[in-house]
Coordinates of C-alpha atoms (C1' of nucleotides) in Angstrom, one line a residue:
Chain A
X1 CA -60.9 35.9 -2.5
X2 CA -62.6 38.5 -0.4
X3 CA -59.5 40.6 -1.0
X4 CA -59.9 40.2 -4.7
X5 CA -63.6 41.0 -4.6
X6 CA -63.1 44.2 -2.5
X7 CA -60.3 45.2 -4.8
X8 CA -62.5 44.8 -7.8
X9 CA -65.3 46.7 -6.2
X10 CA -62.9 49.5 -5.3
X11 CA -61.7 49.7 -8.9
X12 CA -65.2 49.9 -10.1
X13 CA -66.2 52.6 -7.7
X14 CA -63.0 54.5 -8.6
X15 CA -63.9 54.4 -12.3
X16 CA -67.4 55.7 -11.4
X17 CA -65.8 58.4 -9.3
X18 CA -63.5 59.4 -12.1
X19 CA -66.6 59.6 -14.3
X20 CA -67.8 62.8 -12.7
X21 CA -69.0 65.5 -15.0
X22 CA -67.6 68.4 -12.8
X23 CA -64.2 66.7 -12.7
X24 CA -64.2 66.0 -16.4
X25 CA -64.9 69.6 -17.1
X26 CA -62.3 70.6 -14.5
X27 CA -59.6 68.4 -16.0
X28 CA -60.3 69.7 -19.5
X29 CA -60.2 73.3 -18.3
X30 CA -57.0 72.6 -16.5
X31 CA -55.4 71.0 -19.5
X32 CA -56.4 74.0 -21.6
X33 CA -55.2 76.6 -19.1
X34 CA -51.9 74.9 -18.7
X35 CA -51.3 76.1 -22.3
X36 CA -52.1 79.7 -21.4
X37 CA -50.9 80.2 -17.9
X38 CA -47.2 80.5 -18.6
X39 CA -47.9 83.2 -21.2
X40 CA -50.1 85.2 -18.8
X41 CA -47.7 84.8 -16.0
X42 CA -44.9 86.2 -18.2
X43 CA -46.9 89.4 -18.5
X44 CA -48.0 89.4 -14.9
X45 CA -51.7 89.0 -15.4
X46 CA -53.9 86.4 -13.9
X47 CA -56.4 84.4 -15.9
X48 CA -59.3 86.5 -14.5
X49 CA -57.5 89.8 -15.0
X50 CA -56.9 88.8 -18.6
X51 CA -60.6 87.9 -19.1
X52 CA -61.7 91.2 -17.7
X53 CA -59.2 93.2 -19.9
X54 CA -60.1 91.2 -22.9
X55 CA -63.8 91.9 -22.4
X56 CA -63.1 95.6 -22.0
X57 CA -61.4 95.7 -25.4
X58 CA -64.6 94.6 -27.1
X59 CA -67.0 97.2 -25.7
X60 CA -66.0 100.6 -24.6
X61 CA -67.5 101.6 -21.3
X62 CA -69.0 98.7 -19.5
X63 CA -70.7 98.7 -16.2
X64 CA -69.3 96.5 -13.5
X65 CA -72.3 94.1 -13.7
X66 CA -72.1 93.7 -17.4
X67 CA -68.4 93.1 -17.2
X68 CA -68.9 90.5 -14.6
X69 CA -71.4 88.6 -16.8
X70 CA -69.2 88.9 -19.9
X71 CA -66.1 87.7 -18.2
X72 CA -67.7 85.1 -16.0
X73 CA -66.4 86.6 -12.9
X74 CA -68.5 87.0 -9.8
X75 CA -69.1 90.6 -8.6
X76 CA -67.1 90.2 -5.4
X77 CA -64.1 88.9 -7.3
X78 CA -64.5 91.5 -10.0
X79 CA -64.6 94.2 -7.4
X80 CA -61.2 93.2 -6.1
X81 CA -59.8 92.7 -9.6
X82 CA -60.9 96.1 -10.7
X83 CA -59.1 97.6 -7.7
X84 CA -55.9 95.9 -8.8
X85 CA -56.2 96.8 -12.4
X86 CA -57.0 100.4 -11.5
X87 CA -53.9 100.6 -9.3
X88 CA -51.8 99.2 -12.2
X89 CA -53.3 101.9 -14.5
X90 CA -54.8 99.3 -16.9
X91 CA -58.4 100.6 -16.5
X92 CA -60.2 103.7 -15.5
X93 CA -63.4 103.9 -13.4
X94 CA -66.0 106.6 -13.5
X95 CA -69.5 106.8 -12.1
X96 CA -72.4 107.1 -14.4
X97 CA -74.4 110.3 -14.5
X98 CA -77.8 108.7 -15.0
X99 CA -77.3 106.3 -12.2
X100 CA -74.9 107.2 -9.4
X101 CA -74.8 103.6 -8.2
X102 CA -73.4 102.3 -11.4
X103 CA -69.6 102.3 -12.2
X104 CA -68.4 102.7 -15.7
X105 CA -65.2 100.9 -16.6
X106 CA -63.0 101.5 -19.6
X107 CA -59.6 100.0 -20.5
X108 CA -56.8 102.5 -20.5
X109 CA -54.2 103.0 -23.3
X110 CA -51.7 101.1 -21.2
X111 CA -54.2 98.3 -20.8
X112 CA -54.8 98.3 -24.5
X113 CA -51.1 98.0 -25.1
X114 CA -50.9 95.1 -22.7
X115 CA -53.7 93.3 -24.5
X116 CA -52.0 94.0 -27.8
X117 CA -48.8 92.5 -26.6
X118 CA -50.4 89.3 -25.2
X119 CA -53.2 88.8 -27.7
X120 CA -51.2 87.4 -30.7
X121 CA -49.4 84.9 -28.5
X122 CA -52.8 83.9 -27.0
X123 CA -54.3 83.4 -30.4
X124 CA -51.3 81.3 -31.4
X125 CA -51.8 79.0 -28.4
X126 CA -55.4 78.8 -29.3
X127 CA -54.6 77.8 -32.8
X128 CA -52.2 75.1 -31.5
X129 CA -55.0 73.6 -29.5
X130 CA -57.4 73.7 -32.4
X131 CA -54.8 72.0 -34.5
X132 CA -54.0 69.3 -31.9
X133 CA -57.6 68.5 -31.3
X134 CA -59.1 69.3 -34.7
X135 CA -60.8 72.6 -35.5
X136 CA -64.0 71.0 -36.6
X137 CA -64.1 68.7 -33.5
X138 CA -63.4 71.7 -31.3
X139 CA -66.4 73.6 -32.8
X140 CA -68.6 70.6 -32.1
X141 CA -67.3 70.5 -28.5
X142 CA -68.2 74.2 -28.1
X143 CA -71.6 73.5 -29.3
X144 CA -72.1 70.7 -26.9
X145 CA -70.8 72.7 -24.0
X146 CA -73.0 75.6 -24.8
X147 CA -76.0 73.2 -25.1
X148 CA -75.2 71.6 -21.8
X149 CA -74.9 75.0 -20.2
X150 CA -78.2 76.3 -21.5
X151 CA -79.9 73.0 -21.0
X152 CA -79.1 73.3 -17.2
X153 CA -79.7 77.0 -17.0
X154 CA -82.4 77.9 -14.5
X155 CA -84.8 80.7 -15.4
X156 CA -83.2 83.4 -13.4
X157 CA -79.8 82.5 -14.8
X158 CA -77.6 84.4 -17.1
X159 CA -78.3 83.2 -20.7
X160 CA -75.6 82.6 -23.3
X161 CA -74.9 85.5 -25.6
X162 CA -77.3 85.5 -28.6
X163 CA -76.3 83.3 -31.4
X164 CA -78.2 85.1 -34.1
Chain B
X1 CA -72.3 105.3 -39.7
X2 CA -69.1 105.2 -37.8
X3 CA -71.2 104.4 -34.7
X4 CA -72.8 101.6 -36.5
X5 CA -69.5 100.2 -37.7
X6 CA -67.9 100.4 -34.3
X7 CA -70.9 98.7 -32.8
X8 CA -70.8 95.9 -35.3
X9 CA -67.1 95.4 -34.7
X10 CA -67.7 95.4 -31.0
X11 CA -70.4 92.8 -31.4
X12 CA -68.1 90.6 -33.5
X13 CA -65.2 90.9 -31.0
X14 CA -67.6 90.1 -28.2
X15 CA -68.7 86.9 -29.9
X16 CA -65.1 85.9 -30.4
X17 CA -64.4 86.7 -26.8
X18 CA -67.4 84.6 -25.7
X19 CA -66.0 81.8 -27.8
X20 CA -63.2 81.1 -25.5
X21 CA -62.6 77.5 -24.6
X22 CA -61.7 78.1 -21.0
X23 CA -64.9 80.1 -20.5
X24 CA -67.0 77.6 -22.2
X25 CA -65.7 74.9 -19.9
X26 CA -66.1 77.2 -16.9
X27 CA -69.7 78.0 -17.8
X28 CA -70.6 74.4 -18.3
X29 CA -69.0 73.5 -15.0
X30 CA -70.7 76.3 -13.2
X31 CA -74.1 75.2 -14.7
X32 CA -73.5 71.6 -13.5
X33 CA -72.3 72.6 -10.1
X34 CA -75.3 74.8 -9.5
X35 CA -77.2 71.6 -9.4
X36 CA -75.0 70.1 -6.7
X37 CA -74.0 73.0 -4.6
X38 CA -77.2 73.4 -2.6
X39 CA -77.1 69.8 -1.7
X40 CA -73.5 69.9 -0.5
X41 CA -74.2 73.1 1.3
X42 CA -77.1 71.5 3.2
X43 CA -74.7 69.0 4.6
X44 CA -71.9 71.5 5.2
X45 CA -69.3 70.2 2.8
X46 CA -67.6 72.0 0.1
X47 CA -67.3 70.7 -3.4
X48 CA -63.6 69.8 -2.8
X49 CA -64.2 68.2 0.6
X50 CA -66.9 66.1 -1.1
X51 CA -64.5 65.1 -3.9
X52 CA -61.9 64.0 -1.3
X53 CA -64.4 62.1 0.8
X54 CA -65.9 60.4 -2.2
X55 CA -62.5 59.3 -3.5
X56 CA -61.7 57.9 0.0
X57 CA -64.7 55.6 -0.1
X58 CA -63.4 53.9 -3.2
X59 CA -60.0 52.9 -2.0
X60 CA -59.2 52.3 1.7
X61 CA -55.9 53.9 2.7
X62 CA -54.7 56.4 0.2
X63 CA -51.6 58.5 0.4
X64 CA -52.0 62.2 0.2
X65 CA -50.5 62.4 -3.3
X66 CA -52.7 59.7 -4.7
X67 CA -55.7 61.4 -3.2
X68 CA -54.7 64.7 -4.7
X69 CA -54.5 63.1 -8.1
X70 CA -57.7 61.2 -7.8
X71 CA -59.7 64.1 -6.6
X72 CA -58.1 66.7 -8.8
X73 CA -57.0 68.8 -5.9
X74 CA -53.6 70.4 -5.6
X75 CA -51.4 69.3 -2.7
X76 CA -51.5 72.7 -1.0
X77 CA -55.3 72.8 -1.1
X78 CA -55.5 69.1 -0.1
X79 CA -53.3 69.7 2.9
X80 CA -55.7 72.4 4.2
X81 CA -58.7 70.3 3.4
X82 CA -57.4 67.3 5.2
X83 CA -56.8 69.4 8.3
X84 CA -60.4 70.5 8.2
X85 CA -61.8 67.0 7.6
X86 CA -59.6 65.6 10.3
X87 CA -60.9 68.2 12.8
X88 CA -64.4 67.3 11.9
X89 CA -63.6 63.6 12.5
X90 CA -64.4 62.6 8.9
X91 CA -61.0 61.1 8.2
X92 CA -58.1 59.6 10.0
X93 CA -54.4 60.2 9.2
X94 CA -51.6 57.9 10.0
X95 CA -48.0 57.8 8.8
X96 CA -46.8 54.8 6.8
X97 CA -44.3 52.4 8.2
X98 CA -42.4 51.8 5.1
X99 CA -42.0 55.5 4.3
X100 CA -42.1 58.0 7.1
X101 CA -42.7 60.8 4.7
X102 CA -45.9 59.4 3.4
X103 CA -49.3 60.0 5.1
X104 CA -52.0 57.4 4.9
X105 CA -55.5 58.7 4.8
X106 CA -58.7 56.8 5.5
X107 CA -62.3 57.8 5.8
X108 CA -63.8 57.4 9.2
X109 CA -67.1 55.8 10.0
X110 CA -68.6 59.2 10.5
X111 CA -67.2 60.2 7.1
X112 CA -68.7 57.1 5.6
X113 CA -72.1 57.9 7.1
X114 CA -71.9 61.4 5.7
X115 CA -71.2 60.1 2.2
X116 CA -74.0 57.6 2.6
X117 CA -76.4 60.4 3.5
X118 CA -75.4 62.6 0.5
X119 CA -74.6 60.0 -2.1
X120 CA -78.1 59.0 -3.1
X121 CA -79.2 62.7 -3.5
X122 CA -76.1 63.4 -5.5
X123 CA -76.8 60.4 -7.8
X124 CA -80.3 61.7 -8.2
X125 CA -79.1 65.1 -9.4
X126 CA -76.7 63.4 -11.7
X127 CA -79.5 61.3 -13.2
X128 CA -81.5 64.5 -13.6
X129 CA -78.7 66.0 -15.6
X130 CA -78.3 62.9 -17.7
X131 CA -82.0 63.0 -18.5
X132 CA -82.1 66.7 -19.3
X133 CA -79.2 66.5 -21.6
X134 CA -79.5 63.0 -22.8
X135 CA -77.6 60.0 -21.4
X136 CA -76.1 59.0 -24.7
X137 CA -75.2 62.6 -25.5
X138 CA -73.6 63.0 -22.1
X139 CA -71.4 59.9 -22.6
X140 CA -70.3 61.4 -25.9
X141 CA -69.4 64.6 -24.2
X142 CA -67.4 62.8 -21.6
X143 CA -65.5 61.1 -24.3
X144 CA -64.7 64.3 -26.0
X145 CA -63.7 66.0 -22.8
X146 CA -61.4 63.1 -22.0
X147 CA -60.0 63.2 -25.5
X148 CA -59.3 66.9 -25.2
X149 CA -57.6 66.5 -21.9
X150 CA -55.3 63.7 -23.0
X151 CA -54.7 65.4 -26.3
X152 CA -53.3 68.4 -24.5
X153 CA -51.6 66.5 -21.7
X154 CA -47.9 67.1 -21.6
X155 CA -45.6 64.2 -21.0
X156 CA -44.9 64.9 -17.3
X157 CA -48.6 65.3 -16.8
X158 CA -51.0 63.1 -14.8
X159 CA -52.7 60.8 -17.3
X160 CA -56.4 59.9 -17.2
X161 CA -57.2 56.7 -15.3
X162 CA -56.9 53.6 -17.4
X163 CA -59.8 52.9 -19.7
X164 CA -59.1 49.2 -20.1
Chain C
dG1 C1' -21.6 55.1 5.7
dC2 C1' -22.3 59.9 3.9
dA3 C1' -23.2 63.8 1.2
dA4 C1' -26.1 65.4 -2.7
dG5 C1' -30.3 65.1 -4.8
dA6 C1' -35.0 63.5 -5.1
dA7 C1' -39.5 62.7 -3.1
dA8 C1' -43.7 63.5 0.0
dC9 C1' -45.9 66.8 2.6
dA10 C1' -46.6 71.2 4.8
dT11 C1' -46.6 76.1 4.9
dA12 C1' -46.7 80.9 3.2
dA13 C1' -48.4 84.6 0.3
dC14 C1' -51.3 86.3 -2.7
dA15 C1' -55.5 86.0 -5.9
dT16 C1' -59.9 84.2 -6.6
dG17 C1' -64.5 81.6 -5.6
dT18 C1' -68.7 81.5 -2.5
dT19 C1' -71.9 83.2 0.6
dA20 C1' -73.8 86.7 3.3
dA21 C1' -74.2 91.3 4.7
dA22 C1' -73.4 96.3 4.2
dT23 C1' -73.8 100.6 1.6
dA24 C1' -75.6 103.8 -1.5
dT25 C1' -78.8 105.0 -4.8
dT26 C1' -83.0 104.6 -7.4
dA27 C1' -87.7 103.1 -8.3
dA28 C1' -92.4 102.2 -6.6
dC29 C1' -96.3 103.2 -4.4
dA30 C1' -99.5 104.1 -0.7
Chain D
dT1 C1' -93.9 113.0 0.0
dG2 C1' -92.1 109.6 2.6
dT3 C1' -91.5 104.8 3.3
dT4 C1' -90.4 100.5 1.4
dA5 C1' -88.6 97.6 -2.0
dA6 C1' -85.3 96.8 -5.5
dT7 C1' -80.7 97.6 -7.7
dA8 C1' -75.5 98.3 -8.2
dT9 C1' -71.6 97.7 -6.0
dT10 C1' -68.6 96.8 -2.1
dT11 C1' -66.9 94.5 1.9
dA12 C1' -66.3 90.6 5.0
dA13 C1' -65.2 85.9 6.1
dC14 C1' -63.9 81.7 4.9
dA15 C1' -62.3 78.0 1.6
dT16 C1' -59.6 77.0 -2.4
dG17 C1' -56.3 77.8 -6.5
dT18 C1' -51.4 79.0 -7.8
dT19 C1' -46.7 79.5 -7.1
dA20 C1' -42.7 79.3 -4.3
dT21 C1' -40.4 77.6 -0.5
dG22 C1' -39.5 74.9 3.8
dT23 C1' -39.0 70.2 6.2
dT24 C1' -38.5 65.8 6.8
dT25 C1' -37.3 61.5 4.9
dC26 C1' -35.7 58.4 1.5
dT27 C1' -32.2 57.2 -2.4
dT28 C1' -28.3 57.1 -4.9
dG29 C1' -23.6 57.4 -6.0
dC30 C1' -19.3 57.5 -4.2

DNA sequence: GCAAGAAACATAACATGTTAAATATTAACA
DNA sequence: TGTTAATATTTAACATGTTATGTTTCTTGC
């Protein structure tokens, strides 16, 4: 019976372990990304490269720090990613006149074409997810995720974009 | 006025961009992990090492593949992590008699002591999050995340642990 | 039994995450 | 003005994620 008891205890602990918030978020993200990764891979861009390019299509001429915040990529990673995107001719970098430290980044025509090629497919996959899970339900999940994020945000932290 | 128009358009696109499910999940996860990382760092374990150790306390004697699934770590990563944990004397590896390919992994006494030291603090941070966000609300979020994950799971995919 | 295929891990190669430190430039201020 | 502190970005070092491939060990069909 000790065997049974310990087995039961193990099962309970396991359930507790599986009920970890970071892991729940990780699994959900992984499930979502599984729908996008093949598409991005077909076009030889990584998830992060895609996020950066996508952000660059929304605002012309971003500074590195701004891009990092918008695309949720850490500066060290972004620094490497920009090097790659630059080599591939998908972006252009230029230093700012008013502040020589700053780097201005703009998407190139080729980068824009790449986004234009991938974009529609990405939107389609996104629509598939919304349909499978329920559009309304998905909106509610967004709201809860945003709430959790801002609820846990420390003062010095990056806030969510204004929801005016 | 063209400037105003383009600015408005950019703002709209930006909002659409920020409304990306992968990024919402990423931000939420990041906000949560920000509460745990300092603790883990204090004890010189990474997030993934912690997940592996924690899983190993729930079931004695796991095979590598099982541990990978339970802790949501890919086999290549786990392979490296186990090497590290082994070197640090936190786990023990042994080959299985019935199947020479399989590797049995067990947490060591020292590993168990480490988990015992960190565990309570981790639980405390977890409780803090539950209090800040609302315990009930957090449970609901779990349920939605699990639902999203299984909703998007492809057939060959790893299912969620049984919720009997 | 044995050869072909599957399974369980390990390794390799490249990209990214995380932390700390370096570099260059600007701002602040005594 | 010159020295110090702060800012923007980069680089370094190490750990992990992702994909592909290698290795060993079962399994299966013949």
